[in-house]
Structure formats: C-alpha cells, structure tokens
C-alpha cells in the first residue's frame, strides 16, 4: 500500500456519530479497565505484605486483613461489571 501518511485526525470525526450512542458504555469500560489494572498492580503488594508481615507468630492474624484489602477489589469489580452490563 503506497498511501500517503495522514497528517491529521480529522477523518476520525466521521466516526463520532456512530460512537455517540455508546459514550456512556465507553466511559464505564474505561473506568473498569482502570480499576482492574490497579487491582492487578496491587496483587504483588499484597503478596509482599503477606511475606513480610504474615509469616511471624505475632502477625498470623493479620493475613486475612491484608489479603482481604487487596483481594476484595477484583471481586467487587467483577460484581459491578455484571450488575452494570446486565
């Protein structure tokens, strides 16, 4: 394909009428994808806290607290996803 390179994004304006009915869904999808990324990035932090503070006899009761803080978010997002979509 020997097509010249585009110098502007003006041709994308033609897609705006087709995207406009789905703006709310796009915003919701962006929010949930952002929250999912944050929860995925929080998993190594949760595991680090369990390893650093959870494997001693003094902090054995704190493991459920630590894990519930960092593992609750993905399940909550999954619940919200299903409640918004359906």
PDB file of N, CA, C and O in Angstrom:
ATOM      1  N   UNK A   1       0.824  -1.166   0.000  1.00  0.00           N
ATOM      2  CA  UNK A   1       0.000   0.000   0.000  1.00  0.00           C
ATOM      3  C   UNK A   1       0.878   1.243   0.000  1.00  0.00           C
ATOM      4  O   UNK A   1       1.634   1.475   0.929  1.00  0.00           O
ATOM      5  N   UNK A   2       0.720   2.000  -1.047  1.00  0.00           N
ATOM      6  CA  UNK A   2       1.506   3.219  -1.187  1.00  0.00           C
ATOM      7  C   UNK A   2       0.633   4.439  -0.912  1.00  0.00           C
ATOM      8  O   UNK A   2       0.551   5.363  -1.719  1.00  0.00           O
ATOM      9  N   UNK A   3       0.021   4.424   0.232  1.00  0.00           N
ATOM     10  CA  UNK A   3      -0.860   5.517   0.622  1.00  0.00           C
ATOM     11  C   UNK A   3      -0.051   6.544   1.404  1.00  0.00           C
ATOM     12  O   UNK A   3       0.801   6.188   2.222  1.00  0.00           O
ATOM     13  N   UNK A   4      -0.296   7.822   1.173  1.00  0.00           N
ATOM     14  CA  UNK A   4       0.449   8.833   1.938  1.00  0.00           C
ATOM     15  C   UNK A   4       0.030   8.814   3.415  1.00  0.00           C
ATOM     16  O   UNK A   4      -1.101   8.489   3.745  1.00  0.00           O
ATOM     17  N   UNK A   5       0.971   9.169   4.271  1.00  0.00           N
ATOM     18  CA  UNK A   5       0.694   9.193   5.706  1.00  0.00           C
ATOM     19  C   UNK A   5      -0.259  10.328   6.034  1.00  0.00           C
ATOM     20  O   UNK A   5      -0.177  11.408   5.463  1.00  0.00           O
ATOM     21  N   UNK A   6      -1.150  10.039   6.968  1.00  0.00           N
ATOM     22  CA  UNK A   6      -2.118  11.054   7.389  1.00  0.00           C
ATOM     23  C   UNK A   6      -1.410  12.097   8.246  1.00  0.00           C
ATOM     24  O   UNK A   6      -0.536  11.780   9.046  1.00  0.00           O
ATOM     25  N   UNK A   7      -1.818  13.325   8.081  1.00  0.00           N
ATOM     26  CA  UNK A   7      -1.203  14.401   8.852  1.00  0.00           C
ATOM     27  C   UNK A   7      -2.133  14.929   9.934  1.00  0.00           C
ATOM     28  O   UNK A   7      -1.720  15.725  10.762  1.00  0.00           O
ATOM     29  N   UNK A   8      -3.396  14.479   9.927  1.00  0.00           N
ATOM     30  CA  UNK A   8      -4.323  14.937  10.955  1.00  0.00           C
ATOM     31  C   UNK A   8      -5.285  13.805  11.314  1.00  0.00           C
ATOM     32  O   UNK A   8      -5.371  12.789  10.627  1.00  0.00           O
ATOM     33  N   UNK A   9      -6.024  14.028  12.375  1.00  0.00           N
ATOM     34  CA  UNK A   9      -7.016  13.045  12.815  1.00  0.00           C
ATOM     35  C   UNK A   9      -8.427  13.456  12.416  1.00  0.00           C
ATOM     36  O   UNK A   9      -9.402  12.894  12.900  1.00  0.00           O
ATOM     37  N   UNK A  10      -8.549  14.427  11.539  1.00  0.00           N
ATOM     38  CA  UNK A  10      -9.867  14.924  11.128  1.00  0.00           C
ATOM     39  C   UNK A  10     -10.758  13.845  10.509  1.00  0.00           C
ATOM     40  O   UNK A  10     -11.969  13.873  10.715  1.00  0.00           O
ATOM     41  N   UNK A  11     -10.238  12.879   9.764  1.00  0.00           N
ATOM     42  CA  UNK A  11     -11.131  11.840   9.229  1.00  0.00           C
ATOM     43  C   UNK A  11     -11.827  11.014  10.309  1.00  0.00           C
ATOM     44  O   UNK A  11     -12.878  10.433  10.064  1.00  0.00           O
ATOM     45  N   UNK A  12     -11.265  10.994  11.513  1.00  0.00           N
ATOM     46  CA  UNK A  12     -11.922  10.254  12.589  1.00  0.00           C
ATOM     47  C   UNK A  12     -13.215  10.919  13.041  1.00  0.00           C
ATOM     48  O   UNK A  12     -14.041  10.298  13.694  1.00  0.00           O
ATOM     49  N   UNK A  13     -13.399  12.183  12.706  1.00  0.00           N
ATOM     50  CA  UNK A  13     -14.643  12.870  13.050  1.00  0.00           C
ATOM     51  C   UNK A  13     -15.851  12.210  12.400  1.00  0.00           C
ATOM     52  O   UNK A  13     -16.968  12.323  12.889  1.00  0.00           O
ATOM     53  N   UNK A  14     -15.627  11.505  11.304  1.00  0.00           N
ATOM     54  CA  UNK A  14     -16.727  10.810  10.645  1.00  0.00           C
ATOM     55  C   UNK A  14     -17.282   9.679  11.515  1.00  0.00           C
ATOM     56  O   UNK A  14     -18.435   9.277  11.351  1.00  0.00           O
ATOM     57  N   UNK A  15     -16.485   9.173  12.435  1.00  0.00           N
ATOM     58  CA  UNK A  15     -16.931   8.078  13.295  1.00  0.00           C
ATOM     59  C   UNK A  15     -17.711   8.572  14.508  1.00  0.00           C
ATOM     60  O   UNK A  15     -18.374   7.778  15.181  1.00  0.00           O
ATOM     61  N   UNK A  16     -17.653   9.852  14.809  1.00  0.00           N
ATOM     62  CA  UNK A  16     -18.300  10.392  16.011  1.00  0.00           C
ATOM     63  C   UNK A  16     -19.804  10.095  16.054  1.00  0.00           C
ATOM     64  O   UNK A  16     -20.316   9.689  17.093  1.00  0.00           O
ATOM     65  N   UNK A  17     -20.547  10.250  14.969  1.00  0.00           N
ATOM     66  CA  UNK A  17     -21.989   9.926  15.051  1.00  0.00           C
ATOM     67  C   UNK A  17     -22.260   8.461  15.397  1.00  0.00           C
ATOM     68  O   UNK A  17     -23.274   8.141  16.012  1.00  0.00           O
ATOM     69  N   UNK A  18     -21.363   7.575  15.033  1.00  0.00           N
ATOM     70  CA  UNK A  18     -21.552   6.156  15.326  1.00  0.00           C
ATOM     71  C   UNK A  18     -21.131   5.816  16.755  1.00  0.00           C
ATOM     72  O   UNK A  18     -21.613   4.840  17.336  1.00  0.00           O
ATOM     73  N   UNK A  19     -20.220   6.586  17.310  1.00  0.00           N
ATOM     74  CA  UNK A  19     -19.726   6.345  18.668  1.00  0.00           C
ATOM     75  C   UNK A  19     -20.611   7.012  19.711  1.00  0.00           C
ATOM     76  O   UNK A  19     -20.734   6.523  20.831  1.00  0.00           O
ATOM     77  N   UNK A  20     -21.244   8.101  19.360  1.00  0.00           N
ATOM     78  CA  UNK A  20     -22.023   8.908  20.313  1.00  0.00           C
ATOM     79  C   UNK A  20     -23.046   8.100  21.119  1.00  0.00           C
ATOM     80  O   UNK A  20     -23.155   8.311  22.333  1.00  0.00           O
ATOM     81  N   UNK A  21     -23.778   7.145  20.555  1.00  0.00           N
ATOM     82  CA  UNK A  21     -24.742   6.397  21.380  1.00  0.00           C
ATOM     83  C   UNK A  21     -24.068   5.517  22.444  1.00  0.00           C
ATOM     84  O   UNK A  21     -24.722   5.079  23.378  1.00  0.00           O
ATOM     85  N   UNK A  22     -22.783   5.262  22.300  1.00  0.00           N
ATOM     86  CA  UNK A  22     -22.088   4.357  23.208  1.00  0.00           C
ATOM     87  C   UNK A  22     -21.113   5.069  24.131  1.00  0.00           C
ATOM     88  O   UNK A  22     -20.264   4.429  24.748  1.00  0.00           O
ATOM     89  N   UNK A  23     -21.234   6.374  24.269  1.00  0.00           N
ATOM     90  CA  UNK A  23     -20.288   7.137  25.086  1.00  0.00           C
ATOM     91  C   UNK A  23     -20.323   6.663  26.537  1.00  0.00           C
ATOM     92  O   UNK A  23     -19.274   6.469  27.154  1.00  0.00           O
ATOM     93  N   UNK A  24     -21.503   6.458  27.088  1.00  0.00           N
ATOM     94  CA  UNK A  24     -21.608   6.013  28.474  1.00  0.00           C
ATOM     95  C   UNK A  24     -20.941   4.655  28.666  1.00  0.00           C
ATOM     96  O   UNK A  24     -20.204   4.442  29.637  1.00  0.00           O
ATOM     97  N   UNK A  25     -21.150   3.751  27.750  1.00  0.00           N
ATOM     98  CA  UNK A  25     -20.508   2.432  27.847  1.00  0.00           C
ATOM     99  C   UNK A  25     -18.992   2.551  27.736  1.00  0.00           C
ATOM    100  O   UNK A  25     -18.263   1.836  28.417  1.00  0.00           O
ATOM    101  N   UNK A  26     -18.525   3.427  26.882  1.00  0.00           N
ATOM    102  CA  UNK A  26     -17.081   3.613  26.749  1.00  0.00           C
ATOM    103  C   UNK A  26     -16.470   4.187  28.014  1.00  0.00           C
ATOM    104  O   UNK A  26     -15.391   3.762  28.445  1.00  0.00           O
ATOM    105  N   UNK A  27     -17.162   5.120  28.638  1.00  0.00           N
ATOM    106  CA  UNK A  27     -16.668   5.703  29.890  1.00  0.00           C
ATOM    107  C   UNK A  27     -16.652   4.656  30.990  1.00  0.00           C
ATOM    108  O   UNK A  27     -15.669   4.523  31.731  1.00  0.00           O
ATOM    109  N   UNK A  28     -17.732   3.881  31.104  1.00  0.00           N
ATOM    110  CA  UNK A  28     -17.791   2.825  32.113  1.00  0.00           C
ATOM    111  C   UNK A  28     -16.700   1.790  31.866  1.00  0.00           C
ATOM    112  O   UNK A  28     -16.034   1.336  32.799  1.00  0.00           O
ATOM    113  N   UNK A  29     -16.498   1.410  30.610  1.00  0.00           N
ATOM    114  CA  UNK A  29     -15.453   0.439  30.286  1.00  0.00           C
ATOM    115  C   UNK A  29     -14.077   0.982  30.649  1.00  0.00           C
ATOM    116  O   UNK A  29     -13.241   0.257  31.202  1.00  0.00           O
ATOM    117  N   UNK A  30     -13.841   2.252  30.372  1.00  0.00           N
ATOM    118  CA  UNK A  30     -12.554   2.860  30.719  1.00  0.00           C
ATOM    119  C   UNK A  30     -12.340   2.858  32.232  1.00  0.00           C
ATOM    120  O   UNK A  30     -11.252   2.533  32.713  1.00  0.00           O
ATOM    121  N   UNK A  31     -13.384   3.187  32.985  1.00  0.00           N
ATOM    122  CA  UNK A  31     -13.270   3.201  34.445  1.00  0.00           C
ATOM    123  C   UNK A  31     -12.972   1.804  34.972  1.00  0.00           C
ATOM    124  O   UNK A  31     -12.071   1.604  35.801  1.00  0.00           O
ATOM    125  N   UNK A  32     -13.701   0.794  34.494  1.00  0.00           N
ATOM    126  CA  UNK A  32     -13.485  -0.562  34.982  1.00  0.00           C
ATOM    127  C   UNK A  32     -12.142  -1.122  34.545  1.00  0.00           C
ATOM    128  O   UNK A  32     -11.506  -1.867  35.300  1.00  0.00           O
ATOM    129  N   UNK A  33     -11.702  -0.790  33.354  1.00  0.00           N
ATOM    130  CA  UNK A  33     -10.377  -1.246  32.935  1.00  0.00           C
ATOM    131  C   UNK A  33      -9.282  -0.612  33.777  1.00  0.00           C
ATOM    132  O   UNK A  33      -8.289  -1.255  34.117  1.00  0.00           O
ATOM    133  N   UNK A  34      -9.468   0.652  34.136  1.00  0.00           N
ATOM    134  CA  UNK A  34      -8.506   1.322  35.006  1.00  0.00           C
ATOM    135  C   UNK A  34      -8.485   0.680  36.386  1.00  0.00           C
ATOM    136  O   UNK A  34      -7.410   0.398  36.940  1.00  0.00           O
ATOM    137  N   UNK A  35      -9.661   0.418  36.950  1.00  0.00           N
ATOM    138  CA  UNK A  35      -9.720  -0.230  38.263  1.00  0.00           C
ATOM    139  C   UNK A  35      -9.167  -1.647  38.224  1.00  0.00           C
ATOM    140  O   UNK A  35      -8.515  -2.091  39.175  1.00  0.00           O
ATOM    141  N   UNK A  36      -9.402  -2.363  37.137  1.00  0.00           N
ATOM    142  CA  UNK A  36      -8.846  -3.711  37.006  1.00  0.00           C
ATOM    143  C   UNK A  36      -7.329  -3.657  36.936  1.00  0.00           C
ATOM    144  O   UNK A  36      -6.646  -4.500  37.533  1.00  0.00           O
ATOM    145  N   UNK A  37      -6.795  -2.678  36.241  1.00  0.00           N
ATOM    146  CA  UNK A  37      -5.340  -2.536  36.173  1.00  0.00           C
ATOM    147  C   UNK A  37      -4.760  -2.223  37.544  1.00  0.00           C
ATOM    148  O   UNK A  37      -3.723  -2.774  37.936  1.00  0.00           O
ATOM    149  N   UNK A  38      -5.435  -1.354  38.281  1.00  0.00           N
ATOM    150  CA  UNK A  38      -4.968  -1.018  39.624  1.00  0.00           C
ATOM    151  C   UNK A  38      -5.001  -2.243  40.526  1.00  0.00           C
ATOM    152  O   UNK A  38      -4.057  -2.493  41.292  1.00  0.00           O
ATOM    153  N   UNK A  39      -6.068  -3.030  40.430  1.00  0.00           N
ATOM    154  CA  UNK A  39      -6.145  -4.221  41.286  1.00  0.00           C
ATOM    155  C   UNK A  39      -5.093  -5.251  40.895  1.00  0.00           C
ATOM    156  O   UNK A  39      -4.543  -5.936  41.764  1.00  0.00           O
ATOM    157  N   UNK A  40      -4.786  -5.351  39.620  1.00  0.00           N
ATOM    158  CA  UNK A  40      -3.728  -6.283  39.203  1.00  0.00           C
ATOM    159  C   UNK A  40      -2.361  -5.812  39.684  1.00  0.00           C
ATOM    160  O   UNK A  40      -1.507  -6.616  40.036  1.00  0.00           O
ATOM    161  N   UNK A  41      -2.155  -4.517  39.719  1.00  0.00           N
ATOM    162  CA  UNK A  41      -0.893  -3.990  40.221  1.00  0.00           C
ATOM    163  C   UNK A  41      -0.808  -4.090  41.738  1.00  0.00           C
ATOM    164  O   UNK A  41       0.294  -4.094  42.301  1.00  0.00           O
ATOM    165  N   UNK A  42      -1.945  -4.173  42.414  1.00  0.00           N
ATOM    166  CA  UNK A  42      -1.948  -4.277  43.871  1.00  0.00           C
ATOM    167  C   UNK A  42      -1.644  -5.695  44.349  1.00  0.00           C
ATOM    168  O   UNK A  42      -1.244  -5.876  45.500  1.00  0.00           O
ATOM    169  N   UNK A  43      -1.806  -6.682  43.516  1.00  0.00           N
ATOM    170  CA  UNK A  43      -1.569  -8.067  43.929  1.00  0.00           C
ATOM    171  C   UNK A  43      -0.141  -8.305  44.413  1.00  0.00           C
ATOM    172  O   UNK A  43       0.049  -8.910  45.472  1.00  0.00           O
ATOM    173  N   UNK A  44       0.891  -7.873  43.704  1.00  0.00           N
ATOM    174  CA  UNK A  44       2.245  -8.085  44.224  1.00  0.00           C
ATOM    175  C   UNK A  44       2.476  -7.373  45.555  1.00  0.00           C
ATOM    176  O   UNK A  44       3.211  -7.887  46.403  1.00  0.00           O
ATOM    177  N   UNK A  45       1.834  -6.234  45.748  1.00  0.00           N
ATOM    178  CA  UNK A  45       1.968  -5.518  47.019  1.00  0.00           C
ATOM    179  C   UNK A  45       1.342  -6.341  48.137  1.00  0.00           C
ATOM    180  O   UNK A  45       1.912  -6.463  49.228  1.00  0.00           O
ATOM    181  N   UNK A  46       0.190  -6.923  47.880  1.00  0.00           N
ATOM    182  CA  UNK A  46      -0.473  -7.756  48.882  1.00  0.00           C
ATOM    183  C   UNK A  46       0.382  -8.971  49.228  1.00  0.00           C
ATOM    184  O   UNK A  46       0.532  -9.316  50.407  1.00  0.00           O
ATOM    185  N   UNK A  47       0.945  -9.588  48.227  1.00  0.00           N
ATOM    186  CA  UNK A  47       1.790 -10.759  48.469  1.00  0.00           C
ATOM    187  C   UNK A  47       3.044 -10.354  49.236  1.00  0.00           C
ATOM    188  O   UNK A  47       3.492 -11.070  50.138  1.00  0.00           O
ATOM    189  N   UNK A  48       3.596  -9.183  48.930  1.00  0.00           N
ATOM    190  CA  UNK A  48       4.767  -8.710  49.672  1.00  0.00           C
ATOM    191  C   UNK A  48       4.432  -8.501  51.144  1.00  0.00           C
ATOM    192  O   UNK A  48       5.198  -8.882  52.026  1.00  0.00           O
ATOM    193  N   UNK A  49       3.264  -7.911  51.425  1.00  0.00           N
ATOM    194  CA  UNK A  49       2.865  -7.710  52.816  1.00  0.00           C
ATOM    195  C   UNK A  49       2.668  -9.036  53.536  1.00  0.00           C
ATOM    196  O   UNK A  49       3.008  -9.172  54.708  1.00  0.00           O
ATOM    197  N   UNK A  50       2.101 -10.012  52.848  1.00  0.00           N
ATOM    198  CA  UNK A  50       1.914 -11.318  53.476  1.00  0.00           C
ATOM    199  C   UNK A  50       3.260 -11.942  53.793  1.00  0.00           C
ATOM    200  O   UNK A  50       3.465 -12.489  54.877  1.00  0.00           O
ATOM    201  N   UNK A  51       4.187 -11.849  52.864  1.00  0.00           N
ATOM    202  CA  UNK A  51       5.509 -12.431  53.099  1.00  0.00           C
ATOM    203  C   UNK A  51       6.254 -11.673  54.181  1.00  0.00           C
ATOM    204  O   UNK A  51       6.858 -12.272  55.076  1.00  0.00           O
ATOM    205  N   UNK A  52       6.207 -10.338  54.145  1.00  0.00           N
ATOM    206  CA  UNK A  52       6.961  -9.539  55.110  1.00  0.00           C
ATOM    207  C   UNK A  52       6.372  -9.585  56.514  1.00  0.00           C
ATOM    208  O   UNK A  52       7.105  -9.663  57.497  1.00  0.00           O
ATOM    209  N   UNK A  53       5.048  -9.518  56.614  1.00  0.00           N
ATOM    210  CA  UNK A  53       4.433  -9.370  57.934  1.00  0.00           C
ATOM    211  C   UNK A  53       3.593 -10.567  58.357  1.00  0.00           C
ATOM    212  O   UNK A  53       3.213 -10.655  59.519  1.00  0.00           O
ATOM    213  N   UNK A  54       3.306 -11.464  57.468  1.00  0.00           N
ATOM    214  CA  UNK A  54       2.355 -12.517  57.789  1.00  0.00           C
ATOM    215  C   UNK A  54       2.958 -13.812  58.275  1.00  0.00           C
ATOM    216  O   UNK A  54       2.258 -14.626  58.861  1.00  0.00           O
ATOM    217  N   UNK A  55       4.223 -14.028  58.054  1.00  0.00           N
ATOM    218  CA  UNK A  55       4.817 -15.308  58.404  1.00  0.00           C
ATOM    219  C   UNK A  55       5.510 -15.299  59.759  1.00  0.00           C
ATOM    220  O   UNK A  55       6.425 -16.068  59.998  1.00  0.00           O
ATOM    221  N   UNK A  56       5.082 -14.451  60.643  1.00  0.00           N
ATOM    222  CA  UNK A  56       5.601 -14.490  62.008  1.00  0.00           C
ATOM    223  C   UNK A  56       4.444 -14.819  62.940  1.00  0.00           C
ATOM    224  O   UNK A  56       3.277 -14.583  62.629  1.00  0.00           O
ATOM    225  N   UNK A  57       4.750 -15.364  64.076  1.00  0.00           N
ATOM    226  CA  UNK A  57       3.697 -15.758  65.012  1.00  0.00           C
ATOM    227  C   UNK A  57       2.918 -14.555  65.527  1.00  0.00           C
ATOM    228  O   UNK A  57       1.743 -14.658  65.838  1.00  0.00           O
ATOM    229  N   UNK A  58       3.559 -13.411  65.632  1.00  0.00           N
ATOM    230  CA  UNK A  58       2.886 -12.222  66.153  1.00  0.00           C
ATOM    231  C   UNK A  58       1.855 -11.673  65.165  1.00  0.00           C
ATOM    232  O   UNK A  58       0.866 -11.078  65.573  1.00  0.00           O
ATOM    233  N   UNK A  59       2.072 -11.883  63.879  1.00  0.00           N
ATOM    234  CA  UNK A  59       1.193 -11.284  62.870  1.00  0.00           C
ATOM    235  C   UNK A  59       0.351 -12.305  62.117  1.00  0.00           C
ATOM    236  O   UNK A  59      -0.135 -12.020  61.045  1.00  0.00           O
ATOM    237  N   UNK A  60       0.209 -13.489  62.664  1.00  0.00           N
ATOM    238  CA  UNK A  60      -0.540 -14.532  61.961  1.00  0.00           C
ATOM    239  C   UNK A  60      -1.992 -14.117  61.747  1.00  0.00           C
ATOM    240  O   UNK A  60      -2.602 -14.461  60.737  1.00  0.00           O
ATOM    241  N   UNK A  61      -2.575 -13.359  62.637  1.00  0.00           N
ATOM    242  CA  UNK A  61      -3.975 -12.948  62.496  1.00  0.00           C
ATOM    243  C   UNK A  61      -4.154 -11.810  61.502  1.00  0.00           C
ATOM    244  O   UNK A  61      -5.276 -11.486  61.135  1.00  0.00           O
ATOM    245  N   UNK A  62      -3.081 -11.194  61.054  1.00  0.00           N
ATOM    246  CA  UNK A  62      -3.211 -10.074  60.120  1.00  0.00           C
ATOM    247  C   UNK A  62      -3.259 -10.516  58.663  1.00  0.00           C
ATOM    248  O   UNK A  62      -3.566  -9.703  57.792  1.00  0.00           O
ATOM    249  N   UNK A  63      -2.981 -11.774  58.370  1.00  0.00           N
ATOM    250  CA  UNK A  63      -3.006 -12.251  56.975  1.00  0.00           C
ATOM    251  C   UNK A  63      -4.389 -12.067  56.349  1.00  0.00           C
ATOM    252  O   UNK A  63      -4.492 -11.537  55.246  1.00  0.00           O
ATOM    253  N   UNK A  64      -5.471 -12.472  57.007  1.00  0.00           N
ATOM    254  CA  UNK A  64      -6.778 -12.243  56.379  1.00  0.00           C
ATOM    255  C   UNK A  64      -7.069 -10.757  56.150  1.00  0.00           C
ATOM    256  O   UNK A  64      -7.683 -10.399  55.146  1.00  0.00           O
ATOM    257  N   UNK A  65      -6.632  -9.903  57.064  1.00  0.00           N
ATOM    258  CA  UNK A  65      -6.828  -8.463  56.875  1.00  0.00           C
ATOM    259  C   UNK A  65      -6.104  -7.959  55.643  1.00  0.00           C
ATOM    260  O   UNK A  65      -6.660  -7.220  54.831  1.00  0.00           O
ATOM    261  N   UNK A  66      -4.863  -8.339  55.499  1.00  0.00           N
ATOM    262  CA  UNK A  66      -4.049  -7.878  54.369  1.00  0.00           C
ATOM    263  C   UNK A  66      -4.630  -8.393  53.060  1.00  0.00           C
ATOM    264  O   UNK A  66      -4.817  -7.635  52.109  1.00  0.00           O
ATOM    265  N   UNK A  67      -4.927  -9.682  53.024  1.00  0.00           N
ATOM    266  CA  UNK A  67      -5.443 -10.259  51.777  1.00  0.00           C
ATOM    267  C   UNK A  67      -6.824  -9.720  51.431  1.00  0.00           C
ATOM    268  O   UNK A  67      -7.120  -9.505  50.264  1.00  0.00           O
ATOM    269  N   UNK A  68      -7.650  -9.509  52.433  1.00  0.00           N
ATOM    270  CA  UNK A  68      -8.992  -9.018  52.121  1.00  0.00           C
ATOM    271  C   UNK A  68      -8.952  -7.612  51.546  1.00  0.00           C
ATOM    272  O   UNK A  68      -9.752  -7.271  50.684  1.00  0.00           O
ATOM    273  N   UNK A  69      -7.989  -6.808  51.983  1.00  0.00           N
ATOM    274  CA  UNK A  69      -7.880  -5.454  51.430  1.00  0.00           C
ATOM    275  C   UNK A  69      -7.523  -5.482  49.955  1.00  0.00           C
ATOM    276  O   UNK A  69      -8.064  -4.730  49.162  1.00  0.00           O
ATOM    277  N   UNK A  70      -6.600  -6.352  49.586  1.00  0.00           N
ATOM    278  CA  UNK A  70      -6.099  -6.337  48.215  1.00  0.00           C
ATOM    279  C   UNK A  70      -6.816  -7.316  47.291  1.00  0.00           C
ATOM    280  O   UNK A  70      -6.765  -7.163  46.083  1.00  0.00           O
ATOM    281  N   UNK A  71      -7.460  -8.322  47.841  1.00  0.00           N
ATOM    282  CA  UNK A  71      -8.155  -9.285  47.004  1.00  0.00           C
ATOM    283  C   UNK A  71      -9.629  -8.957  46.830  1.00  0.00           C
ATOM    284  O   UNK A  71     -10.288  -9.491  45.956  1.00  0.00           O
ATOM    285  N   UNK A  72     -10.168  -8.074  47.670  1.00  0.00           N
ATOM    286  CA  UNK A  72     -11.576  -7.731  47.584  1.00  0.00           C
ATOM    287  C   UNK A  72     -11.883  -6.924  46.336  1.00  0.00           C
ATOM    288  O   UNK A  72     -12.922  -7.097  45.719  1.00  0.00           O
ATOM    289  N   UNK A  73     -10.970  -6.068  45.939  1.00  0.00           N
ATOM    290  CA  UNK A  73     -11.217  -5.171  44.816  1.00  0.00           C
ATOM    291  C   UNK A  73     -11.527  -5.906  43.508  1.00  0.00           C
ATOM    292  O   UNK A  73     -12.509  -5.565  42.843  1.00  0.00           O
ATOM    293  N   UNK A  74     -10.759  -6.928  43.099  1.00  0.00           N
ATOM    294  CA  UNK A  74     -11.115  -7.597  41.828  1.00  0.00           C
ATOM    295  C   UNK A  74     -12.503  -8.243  41.853  1.00  0.00           C
ATOM    296  O   UNK A  74     -13.243  -8.174  40.879  1.00  0.00           O
ATOM    297  N   UNK A  75     -12.875  -8.849  42.985  1.00  0.00           N
ATOM    298  CA  UNK A  75     -14.194  -9.469  43.054  1.00  0.00           C
ATOM    299  C   UNK A  75     -15.302  -8.422  43.065  1.00  0.00           C
ATOM    300  O   UNK A  75     -16.366  -8.626  42.491  1.00  0.00           O
ATOM    301  N   UNK A  76     -15.048  -7.311  43.718  1.00  0.00           N
ATOM    302  CA  UNK A  76     -16.015  -6.212  43.716  1.00  0.00           C
ATOM    303  C   UNK A  76     -16.191  -5.656  42.307  1.00  0.00           C
ATOM    304  O   UNK A  76     -17.305  -5.376  41.867  1.00  0.00           O
ATOM    305  N   UNK A  77     -15.097  -5.524  41.572  1.00  0.00           N
ATOM    306  CA  UNK A  77     -15.179  -5.040  40.195  1.00  0.00           C
ATOM    307  C   UNK A  77     -15.932  -6.025  39.312  1.00  0.00           C
ATOM    308  O   UNK A  77     -16.695  -5.624  38.429  1.00  0.00           O
ATOM    309  N   UNK A  78     -15.715  -7.307  39.543  1.00  0.00           N
ATOM    310  CA  UNK A  78     -16.442  -8.319  38.770  1.00  0.00           C
ATOM    311  C   UNK A  78     -17.934  -8.217  39.045  1.00  0.00           C
ATOM    312  O   UNK A  78     -18.755  -8.278  38.123  1.00  0.00           O
ATOM    313  N   UNK A  79     -18.303  -8.042  40.308  1.00  0.00           N
ATOM    314  CA  UNK A  79     -19.718  -7.874  40.665  1.00  0.00           C
ATOM    315  C   UNK A  79     -20.301  -6.632  39.992  1.00  0.00           C
ATOM    316  O   UNK A  79     -21.398  -6.675  39.433  1.00  0.00           O
ATOM    317  N   UNK A  80     -19.577  -5.521  40.057  1.00  0.00           N
ATOM    318  CA  UNK A  80     -20.070  -4.299  39.424  1.00  0.00           C
ATOM    319  C   UNK A  80     -20.202  -4.458  37.925  1.00  0.00           C
ATOM    320  O   UNK A  80     -21.151  -3.960  37.308  1.00  0.00           O
ATOM    321  N   UNK A  81     -19.248  -5.135  37.330  1.00  0.00           N
ATOM    322  CA  UNK A  81     -19.283  -5.356  35.881  1.00  0.00           C
ATOM    323  C   UNK A  81     -20.560  -6.098  35.490  1.00  0.00           C
ATOM    324  O   UNK A  81     -21.260  -5.710  34.546  1.00  0.00           O
ATOM    325  N   UNK A  82     -20.880  -7.154  36.216  1.00  0.00           N
ATOM    326  CA  UNK A  82     -22.063  -7.919  35.879  1.00  0.00           C
ATOM    327  C   UNK A  82     -23.351  -7.156  36.187  1.00  0.00           C
ATOM    328  O   UNK A  82     -24.336  -7.300  35.477  1.00  0.00           O
ATOM    329  N   UNK A  83     -23.328  -6.332  37.224  1.00  0.00           N
ATOM    330  CA  UNK A  83     -24.550  -5.591  37.544  1.00  0.00           C
ATOM    331  C   UNK A  83     -24.775  -4.435  36.565  1.00  0.00           C
ATOM    332  O   UNK A  83     -25.919  -4.067  36.317  1.00  0.00           O
ATOM    333  N   UNK A  84     -23.716  -3.872  36.017  1.00  0.00           N
ATOM    334  CA  UNK A  84     -23.859  -2.765  35.063  1.00  0.00           C
ATOM    335  C   UNK A  84     -24.239  -3.295  33.689  1.00  0.00           C
ATOM    336  O   UNK A  84     -25.092  -2.726  33.004  1.00  0.00           O
ATOM    337  N   UNK A  85     -23.631  -4.389  33.267  1.00  0.00           N
ATOM    338  CA  UNK A  85     -23.861  -4.912  31.920  1.00  0.00           C
ATOM    339  C   UNK A  85     -25.256  -5.540  31.804  1.00  0.00           C
ATOM    340  O   UNK A  85     -25.918  -5.394  30.798  1.00  0.00           O
ATOM    341  N   UNK A  86     -25.703  -6.232  32.838  1.00  0.00           N
ATOM    342  CA  UNK A  86     -26.998  -6.923  32.723  1.00  0.00           C
ATOM    343  C   UNK A  86     -28.130  -6.067  33.201  1.00  0.00           C
ATOM    344  O   UNK A  86     -28.044  -5.097  33.828  1.00  0.00           O
TER     345      UNK A  86
END
